[in-house]
PDB file of C-alpha atoms in Angstrom:
ATOM      1  CA  MET A 816      -8.305 159.551 167.885  1.00  0.00           C
ATOM      2  CA  THR A 817     -12.006 160.058 168.467  1.00  0.00           C
ATOM      3  CA  GLU A 818     -14.655 157.946 170.218  1.00  0.00           C
ATOM      4  CA  ALA A 819     -13.068 158.360 173.651  1.00  0.00           C
ATOM      5  CA  GLU A 820      -9.486 157.971 172.393  1.00  0.00           C
ATOM      6  CA  GLY A 821     -10.041 154.944 170.207  1.00  0.00           C
ATOM      7  CA  ALA A 822     -11.829 151.631 170.017  1.00  0.00           C
ATOM      8  CA  PRO A 823     -10.894 149.079 172.711  1.00  0.00           C
ATOM      9  CA  LEU A 824      -9.700 145.639 171.647  1.00  0.00           C
ATOM     10  CA  ARG A 825      -8.573 142.765 173.868  1.00  0.00           C
ATOM     11  CA  VAL A 826      -6.149 140.407 172.110  1.00  0.00           C
ATOM     12  CA  LEU A 827      -4.846 136.985 173.126  1.00  0.00           C
ATOM     13  CA  SER A 828      -1.983 135.311 171.230  1.00  0.00           C
ATOM     14  CA  TYR A 829      -1.510 131.660 172.160  1.00  0.00           C
ATOM     15  CA  ASN A 830       0.427 128.607 171.011  1.00  0.00           C
ATOM     16  CA  ILE A 831      -1.919 125.866 172.182  1.00  0.00           C
ATOM     17  CA  HIS A 832       0.523 122.948 171.653  1.00  0.00           C
ATOM     18  CA  SER A 833      -1.853 121.189 169.245  1.00  0.00           C
ATOM     19  CA  ARG A 834      -4.282 120.655 172.185  1.00  0.00           C
ATOM     20  CA  ARG A 835      -1.987 117.962 173.613  1.00  0.00           C
ATOM     21  CA  ASP A 836      -2.410 119.169 177.182  1.00  0.00           C
ATOM     22  CA  ASP A 837      -5.413 119.895 179.424  1.00  0.00           C
ATOM     23  CA  THR A 838      -8.109 121.085 177.001  1.00  0.00           C
ATOM     24  CA  ALA A 839     -10.520 121.984 179.794  1.00  0.00           C
ATOM     25  CA  ALA A 840      -7.859 124.228 181.315  1.00  0.00           C
ATOM     26  CA  LEU A 841      -7.173 125.691 177.864  1.00  0.00           C
ATOM     27  CA  ALA A 842     -10.821 126.656 177.393  1.00  0.00           C
ATOM     28  CA  ALA A 843     -10.971 128.088 180.910  1.00  0.00           C
ATOM     29  CA  VAL A 844      -7.875 130.228 180.290  1.00  0.00           C
ATOM     30  CA  VAL A 845      -9.341 131.804 177.170  1.00  0.00           C
ATOM     31  CA  ARG A 846     -12.823 132.290 178.583  1.00  0.00           C
ATOM     32  CA  GLU A 847     -11.395 133.912 181.709  1.00  0.00           C
ATOM     33  CA  ALA A 848      -9.371 136.327 179.567  1.00  0.00           C
ATOM     34  CA  ALA A 849     -12.528 137.259 177.599  1.00  0.00           C
ATOM     35  CA  PRO A 850     -10.670 138.385 174.463  1.00  0.00           C
ATOM     36  CA  ASP A 851     -12.202 140.004 171.396  1.00  0.00           C
ATOM     37  CA  VAL A 852      -9.725 138.152 169.171  1.00  0.00           C
ATOM     38  CA  VAL A 853      -7.426 135.158 169.621  1.00  0.00           C
ATOM     39  CA  ILE A 854      -4.375 134.520 167.449  1.00  0.00           C
ATOM     40  CA  VAL A 855      -3.720 130.785 167.680  1.00  0.00           C
ATOM     41  CA  GLN A 856      -0.583 128.853 166.792  1.00  0.00           C
ATOM     42  CA  GLU A 857      -0.613 125.039 166.487  1.00  0.00           C
ATOM     43  CA  ALA A 858      -4.338 124.921 165.764  1.00  0.00           C
ATOM     44  CA  PRO A 859      -5.983 121.967 163.932  1.00  0.00           C
ATOM     45  CA  ARG A 860      -4.476 121.513 160.461  1.00  0.00           C
ATOM     46  CA  ARG A 861      -5.090 117.915 159.458  1.00  0.00           C
ATOM     47  CA  PHE A 862      -8.059 115.532 159.170  1.00  0.00           C
ATOM     48  CA  ARG A 863     -11.414 117.258 159.867  1.00  0.00           C
ATOM     49  CA  TRP A 864      -9.585 120.488 160.648  1.00  0.00           C
ATOM     50  CA  ARG A 865     -12.653 122.654 159.908  1.00  0.00           C
ATOM     51  CA  GLN A 866     -14.814 120.807 162.435  1.00  0.00           C
ATOM     52  CA  LYS A 867     -12.000 120.726 164.983  1.00  0.00           C
ATOM     53  CA  SER A 868     -11.348 124.451 164.544  1.00  0.00           C
ATOM     54  CA  ALA A 869     -15.025 125.251 164.994  1.00  0.00           C
ATOM     55  CA  THR A 870     -15.159 123.078 168.123  1.00  0.00           C
ATOM     56  CA  LEU A 871     -12.070 124.804 169.503  1.00  0.00           C
ATOM     57  CA  ALA A 872     -13.570 128.237 168.831  1.00  0.00           C
ATOM     58  CA  ALA A 873     -16.861 127.256 170.453  1.00  0.00           C
ATOM     59  CA  SER A 874     -15.020 126.044 173.567  1.00  0.00           C
ATOM     60  CA  PHE A 875     -13.613 129.575 173.834  1.00  0.00           C
ATOM     61  CA  GLY A 876     -16.973 131.241 173.153  1.00  0.00           C
ATOM     62  CA  LEU A 877     -15.667 132.557 169.812  1.00  0.00           C
ATOM     63  CA  VAL A 878     -16.005 131.921 166.070  1.00  0.00           C
ATOM     64  CA  VAL A 879     -13.469 131.098 163.358  1.00  0.00           C
ATOM     65  CA  ALA A 880     -12.375 134.060 161.241  1.00  0.00           C
ATOM     66  CA  ALA A 881      -9.483 132.651 159.183  1.00  0.00           C
ATOM     67  CA  GLY A 882      -6.751 130.058 158.993  1.00  0.00           C
ATOM     68  CA  GLY A 883      -6.510 126.369 159.763  1.00  0.00           C
ATOM     69  CA  LEU A 884      -5.053 124.040 157.154  1.00  0.00           C
ATOM     70  CA  PRO A 885      -4.611 126.777 154.477  1.00  0.00           C
ATOM     71  CA  ALA A 886      -2.453 128.691 156.983  1.00  0.00           C
ATOM     72  CA  LEU A 887      -0.779 125.522 158.267  1.00  0.00           C
ATOM     73  CA  GLY A 888      -2.121 125.644 161.809  1.00  0.00           C
ATOM     74  CA  ASN A 889      -2.400 129.392 162.307  1.00  0.00           C
ATOM     75  CA  LEU A 890      -5.952 130.296 163.258  1.00  0.00           C
ATOM     76  CA  LEU A 891      -7.715 133.609 163.925  1.00  0.00           C
ATOM     77  CA  LEU A 892     -10.772 133.596 166.194  1.00  0.00           C
ATOM     78  CA  THR A 893     -13.089 136.501 166.978  1.00  0.00           C
ATOM     79  CA  SER A 894     -15.976 137.429 169.218  1.00  0.00           C
ATOM     80  CA  LEU A 895     -19.248 138.586 167.724  1.00  0.00           C
ATOM     81  CA  ARG A 896     -18.179 142.130 168.563  1.00  0.00           C
ATOM     82  CA  VAL A 897     -15.638 141.968 165.739  1.00  0.00           C
ATOM     83  CA  ARG A 898     -16.752 142.173 162.120  1.00  0.00           C
ATOM     84  CA  VAL A 899     -14.503 140.260 159.698  1.00  0.00           C
ATOM     85  CA  LEU A 900     -14.304 141.991 156.312  1.00  0.00           C
ATOM     86  CA  ALA A 901     -11.810 139.825 154.397  1.00  0.00           C
ATOM     87  CA  THR A 902      -9.398 136.961 155.027  1.00  0.00           C
ATOM     88  CA  ARG A 903      -6.394 135.331 153.398  1.00  0.00           C
ATOM     89  CA  CYS A 904      -3.753 132.725 154.154  1.00  0.00           C
ATOM     90  CA  GLN A 905      -0.075 132.406 153.304  1.00  0.00           C
ATOM     91  CA  ARG A 906       2.315 129.468 153.012  1.00  0.00           C
ATOM     92  CA  TYR A 907       6.040 130.017 153.171  1.00  0.00           C
ATOM     93  CA  PRO A 908       8.358 128.319 150.660  1.00  0.00           C
ATOM     94  CA  LEU A 909       8.978 124.720 151.672  1.00  0.00           C
ATOM     95  CA  THR A 910      12.440 123.516 152.591  1.00  0.00           C
ATOM     96  CA  PRO A 911      12.650 119.787 151.743  1.00  0.00           C
ATOM     97  CA  GLY A 912      12.385 117.589 154.822  1.00  0.00           C
ATOM     98  CA  ARG A 913      10.954 120.346 157.018  1.00  0.00           C
ATOM     99  CA  HIS A 914       7.460 121.136 158.303  1.00  0.00           C
ATOM    100  CA  MET A 915       5.592 123.679 156.227  1.00  0.00           C
ATOM    101  CA  ARG A 916       4.809 126.999 157.903  1.00  0.00           C
ATOM    102  CA  GLY A 917       2.444 129.848 157.109  1.00  0.00           C
ATOM    103  CA  ALA A 918       0.337 132.753 158.300  1.00  0.00           C
ATOM    104  CA  ALA A 919      -3.279 133.872 158.557  1.00  0.00           C
ATOM    105  CA  TYR A 920      -4.722 137.358 158.034  1.00  0.00           C
ATOM    106  CA  ALA A 921      -8.119 138.951 158.665  1.00  0.00           C
ATOM    107  CA  GLU A 922      -9.215 142.493 157.927  1.00  0.00           C
ATOM    108  CA  CYS A 923     -11.528 143.416 160.793  1.00  0.00           C
ATOM    109  CA  ARG A 924     -13.652 146.229 162.146  1.00  0.00           C
ATOM    110  CA  VAL A 925     -14.576 147.130 165.718  1.00  0.00           C
ATOM    111  CA  GLY A 926     -16.845 150.135 165.976  1.00  0.00           C
ATOM    112  CA  GLY A 927     -15.288 152.819 163.802  1.00  0.00           C
ATOM    113  CA  ALA A 928     -11.838 151.197 163.781  1.00  0.00           C
ATOM    114  CA  ARG A 929     -10.467 148.925 161.051  1.00  0.00           C
ATOM    115  CA  PHE A 930      -7.338 146.826 161.480  1.00  0.00           C
ATOM    116  CA  LEU A 931      -5.468 143.832 160.088  1.00  0.00           C
ATOM    117  CA  LEU A 932      -5.161 140.855 162.420  1.00  0.00           C
ATOM    118  CA  ALA A 933      -2.250 138.543 161.586  1.00  0.00           C
ATOM    119  CA  GLY A 934      -0.704 135.416 163.052  1.00  0.00           C
ATOM    120  CA  SER A 935       2.234 133.166 162.224  1.00  0.00           C
ATOM    121  CA  HIS A 936       4.470 130.422 163.603  1.00  0.00           C
ATOM    122  CA  LEU A 937       8.039 130.409 162.327  1.00  0.00           C
ATOM    123  CA  SER A 938      10.342 127.414 161.945  1.00  0.00           C
ATOM    124  CA  THR A 939      12.474 125.910 164.673  1.00  0.00           C
ATOM    125  CA  ASP A 940      15.291 125.825 162.089  1.00  0.00           C
ATOM    126  CA  PRO A 941      17.446 128.973 162.393  1.00  0.00           C
ATOM    127  CA  ALA A 942      18.363 128.736 158.711  1.00  0.00           C
ATOM    128  CA  GLU A 943      14.699 128.893 157.660  1.00  0.00           C
ATOM    129  CA  ARG A 944      13.378 131.545 160.023  1.00  0.00           C
ATOM    130  CA  PRO A 945      14.850 134.702 158.421  1.00  0.00           C
ATOM    131  CA  GLY A 946      13.283 133.922 155.035  1.00  0.00           C
ATOM    132  CA  GLN A 947       9.923 133.132 156.616  1.00  0.00           C
ATOM    133  CA  ALA A 948      10.065 136.317 158.687  1.00  0.00           C
ATOM    134  CA  ALA A 949      10.821 138.336 155.549  1.00  0.00           C
ATOM    135  CA  ALA A 950       7.850 136.795 153.700  1.00  0.00           C
ATOM    136  CA  PHE A 951       5.573 137.518 156.664  1.00  0.00           C
ATOM    137  CA  LYS A 952       6.879 141.070 156.960  1.00  0.00           C
ATOM    138  CA  ARG A 953       6.239 141.815 153.286  1.00  0.00           C
ATOM    139  CA  GLU A 954       2.552 141.046 153.805  1.00  0.00           C
ATOM    140  CA  LEU A 955       2.388 143.177 156.949  1.00  0.00           C
ATOM    141  CA  ALA A 956       4.210 146.089 155.333  1.00  0.00           C
ATOM    142  CA  ALA A 957       1.829 146.035 152.351  1.00  0.00           C
ATOM    143  CA  ALA A 958      -1.230 146.479 154.588  1.00  0.00           C
ATOM    144  CA  ASP A 959      -2.989 149.820 154.434  1.00  0.00           C
ATOM    145  CA  LEU A 960      -4.538 149.238 157.857  1.00  0.00           C
ATOM    146  CA  PRO A 961      -3.015 149.296 161.355  1.00  0.00           C
ATOM    147  CA  VAL A 962      -1.740 145.803 162.109  1.00  0.00           C
ATOM    148  CA  VAL A 963      -2.083 143.591 165.193  1.00  0.00           C
ATOM    149  CA  VAL A 964       0.386 140.709 164.970  1.00  0.00           C
ATOM    150  CA  GLY A 965       0.801 137.630 167.152  1.00  0.00           C
ATOM    151  CA  ALA A 966       3.458 135.013 166.473  1.00  0.00           C
ATOM    152  CA  ASP A 967       5.521 132.183 167.879  1.00  0.00           C
ATOM    153  CA  LEU A 968       8.871 133.231 166.406  1.00  0.00           C
ATOM    154  CA  ASN A 969      10.888 130.353 167.875  1.00  0.00           C
ATOM    155  CA  GLU A 970      13.618 132.816 168.841  1.00  0.00           C
ATOM    156  CA  GLY A 971      14.040 135.749 171.170  1.00  0.00           C
ATOM    157  CA  PRO A 972      14.259 139.505 170.545  1.00  0.00           C
ATOM    158  CA  GLY A 973      17.950 139.275 169.673  1.00  0.00           C
ATOM    159  CA  GLY A 974      17.290 137.066 166.656  1.00  0.00           C
ATOM    160  CA  ALA A 975      17.236 138.228 163.042  1.00  0.00           C
ATOM    161  CA  ALA A 976      13.697 136.910 162.396  1.00  0.00           C
ATOM    162  CA  TRP A 977      12.328 138.644 165.489  1.00  0.00           C
ATOM    163  CA  ARG A 978      13.952 141.923 164.462  1.00  0.00           C
ATOM    164  CA  THR A 979      12.505 141.615 160.963  1.00  0.00           C
ATOM    165  CA  VAL A 980       8.934 141.125 162.182  1.00  0.00           C
ATOM    166  CA  ALA A 981       9.225 143.765 164.917  1.00  0.00           C
ATOM    167  CA  ASP A 982      10.746 146.448 162.672  1.00  0.00           C
ATOM    168  CA  GLY A 983       8.564 149.556 162.686  1.00  0.00           C
ATOM    169  CA  LEU A 984       6.050 148.010 165.105  1.00  0.00           C
ATOM    170  CA  THR A 985       5.540 148.327 168.848  1.00  0.00           C
ATOM    171  CA  ASP A 986       6.495 145.310 170.945  1.00  0.00           C
ATOM    172  CA  ALA A 987       3.517 145.143 173.307  1.00  0.00           C
ATOM    173  CA  ALA A 988       5.697 143.581 176.012  1.00  0.00           C
ATOM    174  CA  ALA A 989       8.253 146.407 175.956  1.00  0.00           C
ATOM    175  CA  ALA A 990       6.615 148.392 178.742  1.00  0.00           C
ATOM    176  CA  GLY A 991       7.307 146.307 181.827  1.00  0.00           C
ATOM    177  CA  CYS A 992       7.149 142.732 180.500  1.00  0.00           C
ATOM    178  CA  ALA A 993      10.155 142.435 178.183  1.00  0.00           C
ATOM    179  CA  ASP A 994      11.889 140.187 180.731  1.00  0.00           C
ATOM    180  CA  ARG A 995       8.920 137.799 181.044  1.00  0.00           C
ATOM    181  CA  HIS A 996       9.588 134.404 179.488  1.00  0.00           C
ATOM    182  CA  THR A 997       6.861 132.678 177.477  1.00  0.00           C
ATOM    183  CA  TYR A 998       8.276 129.155 177.009  1.00  0.00           C
ATOM    184  CA  PRO A 999       8.303 126.440 178.228  1.00  0.00           C
ATOM    185  CA  CYS A1000       5.698 126.621 180.969  1.00  0.00           C
ATOM    186  CA  VAL A1001       7.342 123.933 183.101  1.00  0.00           C
ATOM    187  CA  SER A1002      10.591 125.915 183.321  1.00  0.00           C
ATOM    188  CA  PRO A1003      10.274 129.280 181.545  1.00  0.00           C
ATOM    189  CA  ARG A1004      13.580 130.382 180.053  1.00  0.00           C
ATOM    190  CA  ALA A1005      12.869 132.103 176.721  1.00  0.00           C
ATOM    191  CA  ARG A1006      10.674 134.840 175.241  1.00  0.00           C
ATOM    192  CA  ILE A1007       9.872 133.377 171.833  1.00  0.00           C
ATOM    193  CA  ASP A1008       6.251 134.527 171.541  1.00  0.00           C
ATOM    194  CA  GLY A1009       5.563 138.099 170.494  1.00  0.00           C
ATOM    195  CA  LEU A1010       2.667 140.501 170.118  1.00  0.00           C
ATOM    196  CA  PHE A1011       3.337 143.539 167.925  1.00  0.00           C
ATOM    197  CA  VAL A1012       1.123 146.451 166.957  1.00  0.00           C
ATOM    198  CA  ASP A1013       1.164 149.422 164.639  1.00  0.00           C
ATOM    199  CA  PRO A1014       2.569 152.551 166.351  1.00  0.00           C
ATOM    200  CA  ARG A1015      -0.827 154.204 165.864  1.00  0.00           C
ATOM    201  CA  ILE A1016      -2.305 151.648 168.269  1.00  0.00           C
ATOM    202  CA  THR A1017      -2.056 152.317 172.008  1.00  0.00           C
ATOM    203  CA  VAL A1018      -1.044 149.436 174.270  1.00  0.00           C
ATOM    204  CA  VAL A1019      -3.100 150.017 177.420  1.00  0.00           C
ATOM    205  CA  ALA A1020      -2.037 146.845 179.238  1.00  0.00           C
ATOM    206  CA  PHE A1021      -0.036 143.692 178.537  1.00  0.00           C
ATOM    207  CA  ASP A1022       0.586 140.450 180.407  1.00  0.00           C
ATOM    208  CA  VAL A1023       2.252 137.086 179.983  1.00  0.00           C
ATOM    209  CA  VAL A1024      -0.420 135.015 181.711  1.00  0.00           C
ATOM    210  CA  ASP A1025       1.348 132.675 184.121  1.00  0.00           C
ATOM    211  CA  THR A1026      -1.179 130.869 186.320  1.00  0.00           C
ATOM    212  CA  PRO A1027      -1.765 127.285 187.471  1.00  0.00           C
ATOM    213  CA  LEU A1028      -4.306 126.957 184.640  1.00  0.00           C
ATOM    214  CA  THR A1029      -1.962 128.191 181.909  1.00  0.00           C
ATOM    215  CA  ARG A1030       0.735 125.823 183.119  1.00  0.00           C
ATOM    216  CA  ARG A1031      -1.699 122.940 182.535  1.00  0.00           C
ATOM    217  CA  ALA A1032      -3.196 124.205 179.292  1.00  0.00           C
ATOM    218  CA  SER A1033      -0.154 124.354 176.971  1.00  0.00           C
ATOM    219  CA  ASP A1034       3.636 124.435 176.847  1.00  0.00           C
ATOM    220  CA  HIS A1035       3.516 128.189 176.037  1.00  0.00           C
ATOM    221  CA  PHE A1036       2.087 130.996 178.133  1.00  0.00           C
ATOM    222  CA  PRO A1037      -0.534 133.145 176.386  1.00  0.00           C
ATOM    223  CA  LEU A1038       0.053 136.840 175.695  1.00  0.00           C
ATOM    224  CA  LEU A1039      -2.820 139.152 176.637  1.00  0.00           C
ATOM    225  CA  ALA A1040      -3.090 142.800 175.622  1.00  0.00           C
ATOM    226  CA  ASP A1041      -5.647 145.563 175.904  1.00  0.00           C
ATOM    227  CA  LEU A1042      -5.356 147.939 172.966  1.00  0.00           C
ATOM    228  CA  ARG A1043      -6.892 151.176 171.727  1.00  0.00           C
ATOM    229  CA  LEU A1044      -7.338 151.270 167.971  1.00  0.00           C
ATOM    230  CA  PRO A1045      -7.333 154.492 165.940  1.00  0.00           C
ATOM    231  CA  VAL A1046     -10.787 155.441 164.700  1.00  0.00           C
ATOM    232  CA  ALA A1047     -11.231 157.006 161.273  1.00  0.00           C
ATOM    233  CA  GLY A1048     -12.301 160.617 161.542  1.00  0.00           C
TER     234      GLY A1048
END
């Protein structure tokens, strides 16, 4: 790496429970974290979703990069420090009678570093999750950029879908936080939210943010990581 061992990036991955909880607390949590990018699950995806997504981003002091309805509630937000180069959305094959799921992607640049930001929210149905994880992983594996991935996987690290997504990537929680549960806030008992990065990316710090505010803001705790991205020579 150059430029003082890489470009810094602060990432927040957060299932916001469709804003059903304390929205003032939610905004305060994100603003206090001061992230460069936020990977959101359960973002606006229905009527007036564009306006609602923009309002959500503004409450965080950020802007919308990608996602929303086309990604079925997965939303990528960025600060003005991050330049968004290209975006795309993905919808997983629909199982009749189930909720549709998808993913959002944004090719980004910070300083001299380029990376792919990706977010997804897998099914609560254990029969559906492995296929969705495989579809998500194919997109990640095809990327020619280092990836930063946030997802609500609806299962823990022992599950097949989790292993599929995590394969070949660094679990940002592995160093010191692998035993920290992310759900539900009222009685945490499971780690179903993950943040994964390309091995070329350095995880400087990671936290599952458990505070009085986060317990009011959503039913999931947010994941917060400080990263160092590789800079092209």
